Tab-separated table of C-alpha atoms in Angstrom:
chain	number	residue	atom	x	y	z
A	1	MET	CA	78.887	85.187	75.161
A	2	ASN	CA	75.926	87.202	76.452
A	3	THR	CA	76.354	90.015	78.952
A	4	PRO	CA	74.868	89.140	82.337
A	5	ASP	CA	71.740	91.106	83.244
A	6	ASP	CA	72.968	91.438	86.806
A	7	CYS	CA	76.537	91.075	88.093
A	8	ARG	CA	75.133	89.507	91.265
A	9	ARG	CA	74.053	86.494	89.190
A	10	CYS	CA	77.487	86.107	87.559
A	11	GLY	CA	80.376	86.850	89.940
A	12	VAL	CA	82.996	85.416	87.587
A	13	CYS	CA	85.333	88.381	88.087
A	14	CYS	CA	85.561	87.613	91.830
A	15	PHE	CA	86.881	84.062	91.335
A	16	SER	CA	90.519	83.039	90.962
A	17	SER	CA	93.021	80.652	92.473
A	18	LEU	CA	95.818	83.245	92.178
A	19	GLU	CA	96.874	84.871	95.448
A	20	SER	CA	97.885	87.962	93.454
A	21	TYR	CA	94.667	88.238	91.443
A	22	VAL	CA	93.418	91.701	92.520
A	23	ARG	CA	96.092	94.322	93.148
A	24	VAL	CA	95.445	96.714	96.034
A	25	SER	CA	97.131	100.112	95.686
A	26	GLY	CA	98.008	102.406	98.578
A	27	ASP	CA	94.864	104.440	97.893
A	28	ASP	CA	92.817	101.221	97.849
A	29	TRP	CA	94.314	100.134	101.195
A	30	THR	CA	93.395	103.491	102.712
A	31	ARG	CA	89.860	103.289	101.296
A	32	LEU	CA	89.465	99.749	102.714
A	33	GLY	CA	90.062	101.200	106.184
A	34	ASP	CA	89.391	98.732	109.001
A	35	ALA	CA	88.495	95.987	106.493
A	36	ALA	CA	91.979	96.023	104.909
A	37	GLU	CA	93.524	93.553	107.365
A	38	ARG	CA	90.557	91.183	106.933
A	39	VAL	CA	90.281	91.142	103.131
A	40	ALA	CA	93.754	91.985	101.827
A	41	HIS	CA	97.263	90.635	102.287
A	42	PHE	CA	100.801	91.235	101.145
A	43	VAL	CA	102.775	89.128	98.705
A	44	GLY	CA	106.273	90.496	99.073
A	45	ASN	CA	105.870	94.267	99.244
A	46	ARG	CA	102.636	94.429	97.202
A	47	ALA	CA	99.109	94.181	98.526
A	48	PHE	CA	96.372	92.074	96.962
A	49	MET	CA	92.851	91.060	97.859
A	50	LEU	CA	92.876	87.857	99.877
A	51	MET	CA	91.479	84.868	98.015
A	52	ARG	CA	89.641	82.163	99.984
A	53	GLU	CA	88.162	78.967	98.580
A	54	GLY	CA	88.793	80.221	95.051
A	55	HIS	CA	87.145	83.616	95.396
A	56	CYS	CA	87.771	87.051	96.872
A	57	ALA	CA	87.517	87.111	100.673
A	58	ALA	CA	85.138	90.078	100.400
A	59	LEU	CA	82.665	88.080	98.301
A	60	GLU	CA	79.529	86.854	100.054
A	61	LEU	CA	77.668	84.008	98.414
A	62	ARG	CA	73.903	84.074	98.963
A	63	HIS	CA	70.797	82.615	97.404
A	64	ALA	CA	67.920	84.563	95.926
A	65	GLU	CA	64.304	83.628	96.593
A	66	ASP	CA	64.343	81.551	93.407
A	67	GLY	CA	67.326	79.573	94.758
A	68	ALA	CA	69.833	81.009	92.296
A	69	ALA	CA	73.292	81.912	93.579
A	70	GLU	CA	73.937	85.608	94.097
A	71	PHE	CA	77.293	87.249	94.684
A	72	PHE	CA	77.644	90.312	96.936
A	73	CYS	CA	80.742	92.373	97.637
A	74	SER	CA	80.899	92.958	101.397
A	75	ILE	CA	83.150	95.989	100.809
A	76	TYR	CA	81.427	97.367	97.724
A	77	GLU	CA	81.744	101.038	98.710
A	78	GLN	CA	85.435	100.546	99.607
A	79	ARG	CA	86.386	98.087	96.822
A	80	PRO	CA	89.716	98.508	95.002
A	81	GLN	CA	89.914	100.730	91.935
A	82	ILE	CA	90.458	97.758	89.606
A	83	CYS	CA	87.068	96.400	90.723
A	84	ARG	CA	85.479	99.821	90.240
A	85	ASP	CA	86.869	100.015	86.711
A	86	LEU	CA	85.512	96.631	85.594
A	87	ALA	CA	82.186	97.481	83.991
A	88	ARG	CA	79.462	94.929	83.276
A	89	GLY	CA	79.492	94.113	79.590
A	90	SER	CA	82.885	95.732	78.979
A	91	PRO	CA	85.547	93.934	76.939
A	92	GLU	CA	87.294	93.094	80.224
A	93	CYS	CA	84.088	91.584	81.618
A	94	GLY	CA	83.685	89.571	78.439
A	95	GLY	CA	87.273	88.401	78.700
A	96	GLU	CA	86.759	87.200	82.275
A	97	ARG	CA	83.591	85.363	81.292
A	98	GLU	CA	85.187	83.855	78.200
A	99	MET	CA	88.328	82.765	80.023
A	100	LYS	CA	86.634	81.359	83.122
A	101	GLY	CA	83.231	80.397	81.817
A	102	ALA	CA	79.899	81.948	82.762
A	103	GLY	CA	79.017	79.127	85.165
A	104	LEU	CA	82.222	79.193	87.228
A	105	PHE	CA	80.326	79.333	90.509
A	106	ARG	CA	79.077	75.827	89.818
A	107	LEU	CA	82.613	74.635	90.530
A	108	HIS	CA	82.129	75.831	94.089
A	109	ASP	CA	79.492	74.673	96.521
A	110	VAL	CA	77.591	77.894	97.169
A	111	ARG	CA	74.555	76.287	98.746
């Protein structure tokens, strides 16, 4: 599977139906600041990013001038460490793309 040229045209790593998909540590919660209550939640005594409609609540779906879907993190500067560590083209990125499929966003109406 080819590495995406631009993460904004892929977004696969931001999609999941699991409510415990992206773990939020104490440091992450602090970094999220005022956004924490809006984009994260607790499952038991652990915090996770809130998932809405099959994707992270912090994900904004937009369209480029050419009409293609683009994915923007509304908390990019405050995002959890696990998101910071996921590098485009890394084995983890490839695993996400392989497991979910490069065109996952097509399963969701992003228009």
